Amino acid sequence: MQQHTGQHLITTVAESMFGFPTTSWNLGEKVSSIELDTPKITEEQITVLEDAVNERIRERIPVTPVLYHDKDDPKLAEARCRGLPDDHEGPVRVLSIEGLDNTLCCGTHVSNLAHLQLIKLLGLEKGKKNKSNLLFVAGERVRQYLGRSYQVEKSLMTILKGPLEEQEDLADKAVKASKSAQKAVVSLLRDLALLEAYKFKTNPDKETVLVLHRKEGDNEFMNKIVNEINDKSVTCLLTVGDEKGAGLFLLSGEDSVIQELGPKVAELLEGKGSCSRGPYQGKCNKLSHKTKAEKLVREYIAGIKSEL
């Protein structure tokens, strides 16, 4: 009732003050929105609108539902409405906010604007073409929103180690530091992949199968190793991610080996993969089964060798 009546109040004041008609609205579980027929609303306009609707709340204006039993009653022309269906029968209900608005509505409402307590306009979201979605909370939801915001603020004070006034700058620094660290990790992984490939190629006792797992790796890490080895006679089974959880896998080698073993490796690791003129790779849910996948690959390659 508070959110719905709040929508009526915001709608009528936004249109009367700025000429922004409401084209639709949504009463969400925590935050509600009103779609206004305007491509742009300034911060100043939002502030003025918020002040105006809260002033109306403090004026304790009555909200009254009125029933007109005749849809042809001339008084209906005074009410805001997108029109009645041609086949409408029965009474027509008009909601009246005294001195502010008369609109057709069959919903539930508070009986006085004072019962709204407070309206907070939260900001804008991009709407449909040339429209703007205005987000708001009213009444009890303002208190709930404030409580959630305070809990987030407390958590961020601990995480960012600074008061509210500094959190934006601290968060910005943290994001930049994280991006810088991520770039460094990517560079190190690239170097590590080159090193792993070099170590394998220069090993005088190297096998024809390379099995390698790196928790911190990614797809680029695995593909870099395969590209550096650049030898289809070598079968590579590479995995990255948490050994007890989900991750990524890659199988490379002769085309016949990939076609035969790729789907079986994916099944063992409880994952899905594919190949397109290259390694068979994909995502998996059970990296803890990688030893089973390794056994499958080694036994298959050993079988091929024994046949030669």
mmCIF file of N, CA and C in Angstrom, residues 4-71:
data_model
loop_
_atom_site.group_PDB
_atom_site.id
_atom_site.type_symbol
_atom_site.label_atom_id
_atom_site.label_comp_id
_atom_site.label_asym_id
_atom_site.label_seq_id
_atom_site.Cartn_x
_atom_site.Cartn_y
_atom_site.Cartn_z
ATOM 1 N N HIS A 4 2.587 1.510 -3.498
ATOM 2 C CA HIS A 4 1.630 1.838 -4.555
ATOM 3 C C HIS A 4 1.177 3.296 -4.457
ATOM 4 N N THR A 5 0.834 3.722 -3.245
ATOM 5 C CA THR A 5 0.420 5.112 -3.082
ATOM 6 C C THR A 5 1.598 6.051 -3.357
ATOM 7 N N GLY A 6 2.795 5.622 -2.947
ATOM 8 C CA GLY A 6 3.991 6.416 -3.250
ATOM 9 C C GLY A 6 4.187 6.588 -4.742
ATOM 10 N N GLN A 7 3.894 5.525 -5.507
ATOM 11 C CA GLN A 7 3.996 5.616 -6.970
ATOM 12 C C GLN A 7 3.024 6.654 -7.514
ATOM 13 N N HIS A 8 1.788 6.622 -7.004
ATOM 14 C CA HIS A 8 0.795 7.616 -7.442
ATOM 15 C C HIS A 8 1.297 9.038 -7.175
ATOM 16 N N LEU A 9 1.851 9.250 -5.990
ATOM 17 C CA LEU A 9 2.305 10.593 -5.609
ATOM 18 C C LEU A 9 3.460 11.053 -6.490
ATOM 19 N N ILE A 10 4.463 10.175 -6.670
ATOM 20 C CA ILE A 10 5.614 10.539 -7.511
ATOM 21 C C ILE A 10 5.156 10.813 -8.940
ATOM 22 N N THR A 11 4.272 9.977 -9.452
ATOM 23 C CA THR A 11 3.774 10.124 -10.823
ATOM 24 C C THR A 11 3.119 11.484 -11.040
ATOM 25 N N THR A 12 2.197 11.851 -10.134
ATOM 26 C CA THR A 12 1.473 13.111 -10.346
ATOM 27 C C THR A 12 2.364 14.332 -10.164
ATOM 28 N N VAL A 13 3.290 14.286 -9.207
ATOM 29 C CA VAL A 13 4.173 15.431 -8.986
ATOM 30 C C VAL A 13 5.193 15.550 -10.119
ATOM 31 N N ALA A 14 5.732 14.428 -10.608
ATOM 32 C CA ALA A 14 6.701 14.461 -11.712
ATOM 33 C C ALA A 14 6.070 15.044 -12.972
ATOM 34 N N GLU A 15 4.800 14.708 -13.205
ATOM 35 C CA GLU A 15 4.143 15.224 -14.404
ATOM 36 C C GLU A 15 3.775 16.696 -14.250
ATOM 37 N N SER A 16 3.281 17.082 -13.057
ATOM 38 C CA SER A 16 2.862 18.475 -12.872
ATOM 39 C C SER A 16 4.046 19.436 -12.806
ATOM 40 N N MET A 17 5.184 18.982 -12.240
ATOM 41 C CA MET A 17 6.344 19.865 -12.096
ATOM 42 C C MET A 17 7.210 19.914 -13.346
ATOM 43 N N PHE A 18 7.422 18.751 -13.990
ATOM 44 C CA PHE A 18 8.392 18.676 -15.089
ATOM 45 C C PHE A 18 7.792 18.215 -16.414
ATOM 46 N N GLY A 19 6.507 17.817 -16.399
ATOM 47 C CA GLY A 19 5.899 17.334 -17.638
ATOM 48 C C GLY A 19 6.385 15.953 -18.029
ATOM 49 N N PHE A 20 6.774 15.114 -17.018
ATOM 50 C CA PHE A 20 7.247 13.748 -17.280
ATOM 51 C C PHE A 20 6.112 12.764 -16.989
ATOM 52 N N PRO A 21 5.344 12.335 -17.986
ATOM 53 C CA PRO A 21 4.266 11.377 -17.726
ATOM 54 C C PRO A 21 4.797 9.981 -17.433
ATOM 55 N N THR A 22 4.069 9.233 -16.627
ATOM 56 C CA THR A 22 4.416 7.848 -16.322
ATOM 57 C C THR A 22 3.850 6.934 -17.396
ATOM 58 N N THR A 23 4.699 6.049 -17.945
ATOM 59 C CA THR A 23 4.242 5.110 -18.973
ATOM 60 C C THR A 23 4.075 3.696 -18.416
ATOM 61 N N SER A 24 4.767 3.386 -17.317
ATOM 62 C CA SER A 24 4.580 2.098 -16.638
ATOM 63 C C SER A 24 5.285 2.171 -15.293
ATOM 64 N N TRP A 25 5.049 1.169 -14.454
ATOM 65 C CA TRP A 25 5.716 1.128 -13.146
ATOM 66 C C TRP A 25 5.816 -0.307 -12.669
ATOM 67 N N ASN A 26 6.690 -0.548 -11.716
ATOM 68 C CA ASN A 26 6.879 -1.891 -11.174
ATOM 69 C C ASN A 26 7.156 -1.794 -9.677
ATOM 70 N N LEU A 27 6.356 -2.508 -8.885
ATOM 71 C CA LEU A 27 6.564 -2.559 -7.439
ATOM 72 C C LEU A 27 7.388 -3.798 -7.131
ATOM 73 N N GLY A 28 8.695 -3.606 -6.965
ATOM 74 C CA GLY A 28 9.593 -4.724 -6.745
ATOM 75 C C GLY A 28 9.560 -5.229 -5.320
ATOM 76 N N GLU A 29 10.301 -6.297 -5.084
ATOM 77 C CA GLU A 29 10.335 -6.907 -3.754
ATOM 78 C C GLU A 29 11.010 -5.992 -2.736
ATOM 79 N N LYS A 30 12.050 -5.280 -3.162
ATOM 80 C CA LYS A 30 12.754 -4.368 -2.259
ATOM 81 C C LYS A 30 12.766 -2.934 -2.776
ATOM 82 N N VAL A 31 12.899 -2.766 -4.064
ATOM 83 C CA VAL A 31 12.960 -1.442 -4.685
ATOM 84 C C VAL A 31 11.942 -1.393 -5.817
ATOM 85 N N SER A 32 11.232 -0.284 -5.946
ATOM 86 C CA SER A 32 10.235 -0.113 -7.000
ATOM 87 C C SER A 32 10.746 0.878 -8.044
ATOM 88 N N SER A 33 10.078 0.885 -9.191
ATOM 89 C CA SER A 33 10.519 1.777 -10.270
ATOM 90 C C SER A 33 9.323 2.347 -11.018
ATOM 91 N N ILE A 34 9.525 3.536 -11.565
ATOM 92 C CA ILE A 34 8.526 4.210 -12.390
ATOM 93 C C ILE A 34 9.188 4.579 -13.710
ATOM 94 N N GLU A 35 8.588 4.158 -14.807
ATOM 95 C CA GLU A 35 9.112 4.505 -16.130
ATOM 96 C C GLU A 35 8.511 5.842 -16.542
ATOM 97 N N LEU A 36 9.365 6.838 -16.708
ATOM 98 C CA LEU A 36 8.934 8.178 -17.088
ATOM 99 C C LEU A 36 9.253 8.431 -18.556
ATOM 100 N N ASP A 37 8.332 9.101 -19.220
ATOM 101 C CA ASP A 37 8.481 9.339 -20.656
ATOM 102 C C ASP A 37 9.389 10.545 -20.903
ATOM 103 N N THR A 38 10.668 10.336 -20.603
ATOM 104 C CA THR A 38 11.680 11.365 -20.843
ATOM 105 C C THR A 38 13.037 10.677 -20.965
ATOM 106 N N PRO A 39 13.879 11.119 -21.901
ATOM 107 C CA PRO A 39 15.176 10.456 -22.066
ATOM 108 C C PRO A 39 16.187 10.844 -20.991
ATOM 109 N N LYS A 40 15.909 11.934 -20.262
ATOM 110 C CA LYS A 40 16.909 12.415 -19.308
ATOM 111 C C LYS A 40 16.249 13.118 -18.126
ATOM 112 N N ILE A 41 16.764 12.842 -16.936
ATOM 113 C CA ILE A 41 16.356 13.541 -15.719
ATOM 114 C C ILE A 41 17.637 13.936 -14.990
ATOM 115 N N THR A 42 17.768 15.192 -14.651
ATOM 116 C CA THR A 42 18.986 15.654 -13.996
ATOM 117 C C THR A 42 18.955 15.338 -12.508
ATOM 118 N N GLU A 43 20.142 15.343 -11.892
ATOM 119 C CA GLU A 43 20.234 15.137 -10.448
ATOM 120 C C GLU A 43 19.475 16.228 -9.702
ATOM 121 N N GLU A 44 19.538 17.437 -10.228
ATOM 122 C CA GLU A 44 18.823 18.547 -9.595
ATOM 123 C C GLU A 44 17.314 18.307 -9.631
ATOM 124 N N GLN A 45 16.802 17.810 -10.761
ATOM 125 C CA GLN A 45 15.373 17.526 -10.867
ATOM 126 C C GLN A 45 14.948 16.421 -9.905
ATOM 127 N N ILE A 46 15.796 15.414 -9.736
ATOM 128 C CA ILE A 46 15.487 14.340 -8.792
ATOM 129 C C ILE A 46 15.404 14.888 -7.374
ATOM 130 N N THR A 47 16.340 15.754 -7.018
ATOM 131 C CA THR A 47 16.340 16.352 -5.677
ATOM 132 C C THR A 47 15.085 17.191 -5.451
ATOM 133 N N VAL A 48 14.734 18.019 -6.445
ATOM 134 C CA VAL A 48 13.546 18.861 -6.334
ATOM 135 C C VAL A 48 12.289 17.998 -6.222
ATOM 136 N N LEU A 49 12.221 16.940 -7.031
ATOM 137 C CA LEU A 49 11.069 16.035 -7.002
ATOM 138 C C LEU A 49 10.957 15.336 -5.649
ATOM 139 N N GLU A 50 12.085 14.873 -5.113
ATOM 140 C CA GLU A 50 12.068 14.201 -3.811
ATOM 141 C C GLU A 50 11.604 15.156 -2.711
ATOM 142 N N ASP A 51 12.106 16.377 -2.733
ATOM 143 C CA ASP A 51 11.678 17.371 -1.740
ATOM 144 C C ASP A 51 10.177 17.629 -1.843
ATOM 145 N N ALA A 52 9.673 17.710 -3.066
ATOM 146 C CA ALA A 52 8.263 18.036 -3.286
ATOM 147 C C ALA A 52 7.344 16.928 -2.779
ATOM 148 N N VAL A 53 7.660 15.668 -3.087
ATOM 149 C CA VAL A 53 6.771 14.577 -2.661
ATOM 150 C C VAL A 53 6.788 14.425 -1.141
ATOM 151 N N ASN A 54 7.942 14.643 -0.513
ATOM 152 C CA ASN A 54 8.000 14.543 0.943
ATOM 153 C C ASN A 54 7.298 15.721 1.625
ATOM 154 N N GLU A 55 7.276 16.872 0.959
ATOM 155 C CA GLU A 55 6.508 17.995 1.481
ATOM 156 C C GLU A 55 5.015 17.664 1.481
ATOM 157 N N ARG A 56 4.547 16.983 0.421
ATOM 158 C CA ARG A 56 3.149 16.583 0.362
ATOM 159 C C ARG A 56 2.825 15.581 1.475
ATOM 160 N N ILE A 57 3.772 14.705 1.782
ATOM 161 C CA ILE A 57 3.564 13.747 2.870
ATOM 162 C C ILE A 57 3.388 14.485 4.198
ATOM 163 N N ARG A 58 4.217 15.492 4.422
ATOM 164 C CA ARG A 58 4.138 16.253 5.682
ATOM 165 C C ARG A 58 2.848 17.073 5.769
ATOM 166 N N GLU A 59 2.213 17.329 4.620
ATOM 167 C CA GLU A 59 0.958 18.089 4.625
ATOM 168 C C GLU A 59 -0.243 17.221 5.003
ATOM 169 N N ARG A 60 -0.027 15.923 5.178
ATOM 170 C CA ARG A 60 -1.080 15.005 5.630
ATOM 171 C C ARG A 60 -2.322 15.072 4.730
ATOM 172 N N ILE A 61 -2.121 14.925 3.440
ATOM 173 C CA ILE A 61 -3.213 15.034 2.465
ATOM 174 C C ILE A 61 -4.010 13.728 2.422
ATOM 175 N N PRO A 62 -5.333 13.793 2.516
ATOM 176 C CA PRO A 62 -6.164 12.582 2.471
ATOM 177 C C PRO A 62 -6.097 11.883 1.108
ATOM 178 N N VAL A 63 -6.216 10.547 1.148
ATOM 179 C CA VAL A 63 -6.271 9.724 -0.064
ATOM 180 C C VAL A 63 -7.589 8.967 -0.006
ATOM 181 N N THR A 64 -8.455 9.176 -1.017
ATOM 182 C CA THR A 64 -9.807 8.639 -0.938
ATOM 183 C C THR A 64 -10.189 7.899 -2.215
ATOM 184 N N PRO A 65 -10.603 6.628 -2.099
ATOM 185 C CA PRO A 65 -11.142 5.925 -3.268
ATOM 186 C C PRO A 65 -12.605 6.309 -3.465
ATOM 187 N N VAL A 66 -12.995 6.626 -4.689
ATOM 188 C CA VAL A 66 -14.360 7.026 -5.005
ATOM 189 C C VAL A 66 -14.897 6.110 -6.100
ATOM 190 N N LEU A 67 -16.121 5.615 -5.944
ATOM 191 C CA LEU A 67 -16.732 4.759 -6.953
ATOM 192 C C LEU A 67 -17.757 5.552 -7.754
ATOM 193 N N TYR A 68 -17.602 5.540 -9.071
ATOM 194 C CA TYR A 68 -18.608 6.110 -9.955
ATOM 195 C C TYR A 68 -19.308 4.939 -10.643
ATOM 196 N N HIS A 69 -20.596 4.803 -10.438
ATOM 197 C CA HIS A 69 -21.316 3.639 -10.949
ATOM 198 C C HIS A 69 -21.609 3.717 -12.432
ATOM 199 N N ASP A 70 -21.461 4.881 -13.015
ATOM 200 C CA ASP A 70 -21.732 5.046 -14.444
ATOM 201 C C ASP A 70 -20.434 5.413 -15.148
ATOM 202 N N LYS A 71 -20.008 4.556 -16.054
ATOM 203 C CA LYS A 71 -18.734 4.842 -16.736
ATOM 204 C C LYS A 71 -18.821 6.068 -17.630
#
